[in-house]
mmCIF file with all atom_site columns, C-alpha atoms in Angstrom:
data_model
loop_
_atom_site.group_PDB
_atom_site.id
_atom_site.type_symbol
_atom_site.label_atom_id
_atom_site.label_alt_id
_atom_site.label_comp_id
_atom_site.label_asym_id
_atom_site.label_entity_id
_atom_site.label_seq_id
_atom_site.pdbx_PDB_ins_code
_atom_site.Cartn_x
_atom_site.Cartn_y
_atom_site.Cartn_z
_atom_site.occupancy
_atom_site.B_iso_or_equiv
_atom_site.pdbx_formal_charge
_atom_site.auth_seq_id
_atom_site.auth_comp_id
_atom_site.auth_asym_id
_atom_site.auth_atom_id
_atom_site.pdbx_PDB_model_num
ATOM 1   C CA . MET Y 1 1   ? -80.045  32.850 -59.449 1.00 59.00 ? 1   MET Y CA 1
ATOM 2   C CA . HIS Y 1 2   ? -80.277  33.826 -63.428 1.00 66.00 ? 2   HIS Y CA 1
ATOM 3   C CA . ASP Y 1 3   ? -79.763  37.791 -63.094 1.00 63.00 ? 3   ASP Y CA 1
ATOM 4   C CA . VAL Y 1 4   ? -80.441  40.514 -60.284 1.00 65.00 ? 4   VAL Y CA 1
ATOM 5   C CA . GLY Y 1 5   ? -82.699  43.454 -61.199 1.00 65.00 ? 5   GLY Y CA 1
ATOM 6   C CA . LYS Y 1 6   ? -82.038  46.804 -61.539 1.00 63.00 ? 6   LYS Y CA 1
ATOM 7   C CA . PRO Y 1 7   ? -80.901  48.344 -58.058 1.00 57.00 ? 7   PRO Y CA 1
ATOM 8   C CA . VAL Y 1 8   ? -83.990  50.271 -55.927 1.00 60.00 ? 8   VAL Y CA 1
ATOM 9   C CA . PHE Y 1 9   ? -82.977  53.623 -54.113 1.00 55.00 ? 9   PHE Y CA 1
ATOM 10  C CA . HIS Y 1 10  ? -84.388  53.337 -50.623 1.00 56.00 ? 10  HIS Y CA 1
ATOM 11  C CA . ALA Y 1 11  ? -83.542  56.390 -48.814 1.00 56.00 ? 11  ALA Y CA 1
ATOM 12  C CA . HIS Y 1 12  ? -80.080  58.477 -48.253 1.00 56.00 ? 12  HIS Y CA 1
ATOM 13  C CA . SER Y 1 13  ? -79.037  59.075 -44.847 1.00 60.00 ? 13  SER Y CA 1
ATOM 14  C CA . ASN Y 1 14  ? -75.826  61.138 -43.398 1.00 67.00 ? 14  ASN Y CA 1
ATOM 15  C CA . THR Y 1 15  ? -74.168  58.464 -41.766 1.00 64.00 ? 15  THR Y CA 1
ATOM 16  C CA . TYR Y 1 16  ? -72.118  55.656 -43.469 1.00 62.00 ? 16  TYR Y CA 1
ATOM 17  C CA . PHE Y 1 17  ? -73.016  53.098 -40.685 1.00 73.00 ? 17  PHE Y CA 1
ATOM 18  C CA . GLY Y 1 18  ? -76.518  51.735 -39.267 1.00 81.00 ? 18  GLY Y CA 1
ATOM 19  C CA . ALA Y 1 19  ? -79.362  49.617 -40.455 1.00 86.00 ? 19  ALA Y CA 1
ATOM 20  C CA . TRP Y 1 20  ? -82.717  50.254 -41.882 1.00 87.00 ? 20  TRP Y CA 1
ATOM 21  C CA . MET Y 1 21  ? -85.194  47.644 -41.521 1.00 91.00 ? 21  MET Y CA 1
ATOM 22  C CA . ARG Y 1 22  ? -88.911  46.587 -41.483 1.00 93.00 ? 22  ARG Y CA 1
ATOM 23  C CA . ASP Y 1 23  ? -90.645  44.064 -39.820 1.00 96.00 ? 23  ASP Y CA 1
ATOM 24  C CA . ALA Y 1 24  ? -90.480  40.483 -41.299 1.00 94.00 ? 24  ALA Y CA 1
ATOM 25  C CA . TYR Y 1 25  ? -93.575  39.180 -39.355 1.00 96.00 ? 25  TYR Y CA 1
ATOM 26  C CA . PRO Y 1 26  ? -95.536  42.649 -38.694 1.00 96.00 ? 26  PRO Y CA 1
ATOM 27  C CA . ARG Y 1 27  ? -98.494  42.616 -36.136 1.00 95.00 ? 27  ARG Y CA 1
ATOM 28  C CA . THR Y 1 28  ? -100.621 44.895 -38.245 1.00 94.00 ? 28  THR Y CA 1
ATOM 29  C CA . GLY Y 1 29  ? -101.070 46.064 -41.546 1.00 93.00 ? 29  GLY Y CA 1
ATOM 30  C CA . GLN Y 1 30  ? -99.947  49.631 -40.684 1.00 94.00 ? 30  GLN Y CA 1
ATOM 31  C CA . ASP Y 1 31  ? -96.739  47.814 -39.283 1.00 96.00 ? 31  ASP Y CA 1
ATOM 32  C CA . MET Y 1 32  ? -96.128  46.609 -42.714 1.00 96.00 ? 32  MET Y CA 1
ATOM 33  C CA . MET Y 1 33  ? -95.228  50.021 -44.008 1.00 96.00 ? 33  MET Y CA 1
ATOM 34  C CA . LYS Y 1 34  ? -93.217  51.024 -41.288 1.00 97.00 ? 34  LYS Y CA 1
ATOM 35  C CA . ARG Y 1 35  ? -89.561  51.468 -41.491 1.00 95.00 ? 35  ARG Y CA 1
ATOM 36  C CA . TRP Y 1 36  ? -86.976  51.665 -38.711 1.00 95.00 ? 36  TRP Y CA 1
ATOM 37  C CA . MET Y 1 37  ? -83.358  52.948 -38.711 1.00 93.00 ? 37  MET Y CA 1
ATOM 38  C CA . THR Y 1 38  ? -80.675  53.047 -36.712 1.00 93.00 ? 38  THR Y CA 1
ATOM 39  C CA . LYS Y 1 39  ? -77.274  55.088 -36.898 1.00 90.00 ? 39  LYS Y CA 1
ATOM 40  C CA . HIS Y 1 40  ? -73.498  54.174 -36.757 1.00 88.00 ? 40  HIS Y CA 1
ATOM 41  C CA . PHE Y 1 41  ? -72.137  50.427 -35.104 1.00 89.00 ? 41  PHE Y CA 1
ATOM 42  C CA . GLN Y 1 42  ? -73.709  51.420 -31.603 1.00 93.00 ? 42  GLN Y CA 1
ATOM 43  C CA . GLY Y 1 43  ? -76.421  53.376 -29.771 1.00 95.00 ? 43  GLY Y CA 1
ATOM 44  C CA . ASP Y 1 44  ? -79.434  53.444 -28.237 1.00 97.00 ? 44  ASP Y CA 1
ATOM 45  C CA . ALA Y 1 45  ? -81.784  55.362 -30.800 1.00 97.00 ? 45  ALA Y CA 1
ATOM 46  C CA . VAL Y 1 46  ? -83.997  53.490 -33.020 1.00 96.00 ? 46  VAL Y CA 1
ATOM 47  C CA . GLU Y 1 47  ? -85.691  56.062 -35.274 1.00 96.00 ? 47  GLU Y CA 1
ATOM 48  C CA . GLU Y 1 48  ? -89.588  54.819 -36.544 1.00 97.00 ? 48  GLU Y CA 1
ATOM 49  C CA . TYR Y 1 49  ? -90.975  56.223 -39.914 1.00 97.00 ? 49  TYR Y CA 1
ATOM 50  C CA . LEU Y 1 50  ? -94.553  55.469 -40.987 1.00 97.00 ? 50  LEU Y CA 1
ATOM 51  C CA . ASP Y 1 51  ? -93.557  54.354 -44.515 1.00 96.00 ? 51  ASP Y CA 1
ATOM 52  C CA . GLU Y 1 52  ? -90.591  53.936 -46.629 1.00 90.00 ? 52  GLU Y CA 1
ATOM 53  C CA . GLY Y 1 53  ? -91.499  57.450 -48.268 1.00 93.00 ? 53  GLY Y CA 1
ATOM 54  C CA . ASP Y 1 54  ? -90.963  59.073 -44.831 1.00 95.00 ? 54  ASP Y CA 1
ATOM 55  C CA . MET Y 1 55  ? -87.716  57.798 -44.547 1.00 91.00 ? 55  MET Y CA 1
ATOM 56  C CA . ARG Y 1 56  ? -86.446  58.726 -47.702 1.00 88.00 ? 56  ARG Y CA 1
ATOM 57  C CA . ARG Y 1 57  ? -87.687  62.458 -47.093 1.00 91.00 ? 57  ARG Y CA 1
ATOM 58  C CA . GLN Y 1 58  ? -86.164  61.885 -43.302 1.00 91.00 ? 58  GLN Y CA 1
ATOM 59  C CA . ARG Y 1 59  ? -89.399  62.588 -41.615 1.00 96.00 ? 59  ARG Y CA 1
ATOM 60  C CA . ILE Y 1 60  ? -89.191  60.598 -38.204 1.00 97.00 ? 60  ILE Y CA 1
ATOM 61  C CA . PHE Y 1 61  ? -92.403  59.613 -36.656 1.00 98.00 ? 61  PHE Y CA 1
ATOM 62  C CA . VAL Y 1 62  ? -90.974  58.811 -33.480 1.00 97.00 ? 62  VAL Y CA 1
ATOM 63  C CA . THR Y 1 63  ? -87.318  58.111 -31.773 1.00 98.00 ? 63  THR Y CA 1
ATOM 64  C CA . HIS Y 1 64  ? -87.537  55.200 -29.271 1.00 97.00 ? 64  HIS Y CA 1
ATOM 65  C CA . HIS Y 1 65  ? -84.872  54.806 -26.699 1.00 98.00 ? 65  HIS Y CA 1
ATOM 66  C CA . LEU Y 1 66  ? -83.347  51.321 -25.708 1.00 98.00 ? 66  LEU Y CA 1
ATOM 67  C CA . PRO Y 1 67  ? -82.710  50.486 -22.362 1.00 98.00 ? 67  PRO Y CA 1
ATOM 68  C CA . HIS Y 1 68  ? -79.533  49.148 -23.301 1.00 98.00 ? 68  HIS Y CA 1
ATOM 69  C CA . LEU Y 1 69  ? -77.049  50.517 -25.685 1.00 97.00 ? 69  LEU Y CA 1
ATOM 70  C CA . TYR Y 1 70  ? -76.929  47.850 -29.368 1.00 95.00 ? 70  TYR Y CA 1
ATOM 71  C CA . ASP Y 1 71  ? -73.626  46.914 -30.726 1.00 93.00 ? 71  ASP Y CA 1
ATOM 72  C CA . GLY Y 1 72  ? -72.919  46.563 -34.709 1.00 89.00 ? 72  GLY Y CA 1
ATOM 73  C CA . THR Y 1 73  ? -75.935  46.798 -37.647 1.00 87.00 ? 73  THR Y CA 1
ATOM 74  C CA . ASN Y 1 74  ? -77.269  43.175 -37.202 1.00 88.00 ? 74  ASN Y CA 1
ATOM 75  C CA . LEU Y 1 75  ? -80.399  44.282 -35.559 1.00 93.00 ? 75  LEU Y CA 1
ATOM 76  C CA . VAL Y 1 76  ? -83.604  42.688 -36.782 1.00 94.00 ? 76  VAL Y CA 1
ATOM 77  C CA . PHE Y 1 77  ? -87.118  43.563 -36.485 1.00 94.00 ? 77  PHE Y CA 1
ATOM 78  C CA . PHE Y 1 78  ? -89.687  40.784 -35.839 1.00 97.00 ? 78  PHE Y CA 1
ATOM 79  C CA . ASN Y 1 79  ? -93.360  41.102 -34.697 1.00 97.00 ? 79  ASN Y CA 1
ATOM 80  C CA . GLY Y 1 80  ? -92.919  44.688 -33.476 1.00 96.00 ? 80  GLY Y CA 1
ATOM 81  C CA . SER Y 1 81  ? -89.404  43.416 -31.384 1.00 97.00 ? 81  SER Y CA 1
ATOM 82  C CA . LEU Y 1 82  ? -86.393  44.371 -32.242 1.00 96.00 ? 82  LEU Y CA 1
ATOM 83  C CA . TYR Y 1 83  ? -83.687  41.873 -31.623 1.00 97.00 ? 83  TYR Y CA 1
ATOM 84  C CA . PHE Y 1 84  ? -80.344  43.271 -30.918 1.00 96.00 ? 84  PHE Y CA 1
ATOM 85  C CA . HIS Y 1 85  ? -76.746  42.553 -29.447 1.00 94.00 ? 85  HIS Y CA 1
ATOM 86  C CA . ARG Y 1 86  ? -76.324  44.338 -26.111 1.00 95.00 ? 86  ARG Y CA 1
ATOM 87  C CA . ALA Y 1 87  ? -73.004  46.051 -26.362 1.00 94.00 ? 87  ALA Y CA 1
ATOM 88  C CA . GLY Y 1 88  ? -70.179  44.856 -24.335 1.00 90.00 ? 88  GLY Y CA 1
ATOM 89  C CA . THR Y 1 89  ? -71.984  41.883 -23.551 1.00 92.00 ? 89  THR Y CA 1
ATOM 90  C CA . PRO Y 1 90  ? -72.472  38.092 -24.820 1.00 92.00 ? 90  PRO Y CA 1
ATOM 91  C CA . LYS Y 1 91  ? -76.397  39.028 -24.931 1.00 94.00 ? 91  LYS Y CA 1
ATOM 92  C CA . ILE Y 1 92  ? -79.244  39.286 -27.444 1.00 95.00 ? 92  ILE Y CA 1
ATOM 93  C CA . GLY Y 1 93  ? -81.834  41.637 -26.031 1.00 97.00 ? 93  GLY Y CA 1
ATOM 94  C CA . LYS Y 1 94  ? -85.496  41.807 -27.219 1.00 98.00 ? 94  LYS Y CA 1
ATOM 95  C CA . TYR Y 1 95  ? -87.174  45.181 -27.063 1.00 98.00 ? 95  TYR Y CA 1
ATOM 96  C CA . GLU Y 1 96  ? -90.940  45.325 -27.411 1.00 97.00 ? 96  GLU Y CA 1
ATOM 97  C CA . LEU Y 1 97  ? -91.725  48.809 -28.917 1.00 93.00 ? 97  LEU Y CA 1
ATOM 98  C CA . PHE Y 1 98  ? -95.577  49.027 -28.219 1.00 92.00 ? 98  PHE Y CA 1
ATOM 99  C CA . SER Y 1 99  ? -94.949  47.583 -24.705 1.00 97.00 ? 99  SER Y CA 1
ATOM 100 C CA . LYS Y 1 100 ? -91.259  48.976 -23.867 1.00 97.00 ? 100 LYS Y CA 1
ATOM 101 C CA . ARG Y 1 101 ? -90.803  45.391 -22.370 1.00 98.00 ? 101 ARG Y CA 1
ATOM 102 C CA . TYR Y 1 102 ? -87.204  44.255 -22.605 1.00 98.00 ? 102 TYR Y CA 1
ATOM 103 C CA . ASN Y 1 103 ? -85.445  40.614 -21.993 1.00 98.00 ? 103 ASN Y CA 1
ATOM 104 C CA . GLU Y 1 104 ? -82.397  39.112 -23.023 1.00 97.00 ? 104 GLU Y CA 1
ATOM 105 C CA . VAL Y 1 105 ? -80.413  35.657 -23.252 1.00 96.00 ? 105 VAL Y CA 1
ATOM 106 C CA . LEU Y 1 106 ? -77.359  34.786 -22.647 1.00 94.00 ? 106 LEU Y CA 1
ATOM 107 C CA . ILE Y 1 107 ? -75.209  33.167 -25.947 1.00 90.00 ? 107 ILE Y CA 1
ATOM 108 C CA . ASP Y 1 108 ? -72.203  31.644 -25.865 1.00 84.00 ? 108 ASP Y CA 1
ATOM 109 C CA . GLU Y 1 109 ? -69.554  34.341 -25.055 1.00 75.00 ? 109 GLU Y CA 1
ATOM 110 C CA . HIS Y 1 110 ? -67.242  33.189 -27.958 1.00 74.00 ? 110 HIS Y CA 1
ATOM 111 C CA . ALA Y 1 111 ? -70.051  34.311 -30.238 1.00 71.00 ? 111 ALA Y CA 1
ATOM 112 C CA . ALA Y 1 112 ? -69.828  38.075 -28.900 1.00 64.00 ? 112 ALA Y CA 1
ATOM 113 C CA . HIS Y 1 113 ? -67.240  40.456 -30.208 1.00 59.00 ? 113 HIS Y CA 1
ATOM 114 C CA . LYS Y 1 114 ? -65.608  42.180 -27.452 1.00 58.00 ? 114 LYS Y CA 1
ATOM 115 C CA . GLY Y 1 115 ? -62.971  44.278 -29.219 1.00 54.00 ? 115 GLY Y CA 1
ATOM 116 C CA . THR Y 1 116 ? -60.473  41.072 -29.362 1.00 54.00 ? 116 THR Y CA 1
ATOM 117 C CA . ASP Y 1 117 ? -59.260  38.031 -31.248 1.00 51.00 ? 117 ASP Y CA 1
ATOM 118 C CA . VAL Y 1 118 ? -62.733  36.326 -32.467 1.00 46.00 ? 118 VAL Y CA 1
ATOM 119 C CA . SER Y 1 119 ? -60.873  32.795 -33.869 1.00 44.00 ? 119 SER Y CA 1
#
């Protein structure tokens, strides 16, 4: 790496914690423009914005409610699905926003932080 460019303002939020993301492999050209936001470290709501401008203006298109709580700010959006750590479990959840289908996989219990020593 030789240098870093100017910082780019994307949006402002009234919360200090959470995540905003775009789809790393969008299903459609329209999905390529969308942005999604979660607030706080734990919750079940994902806000969808039609584009980055709407996210800046805090103009929510729709709020999706997950079937289970997420934990952390390490959510990933890929091909129309949200991947997240299911709170309180050693599981990674996959929630497809269009179909509302949910699947999960079990991970090594030592990989999931449960409020105890993680060493």
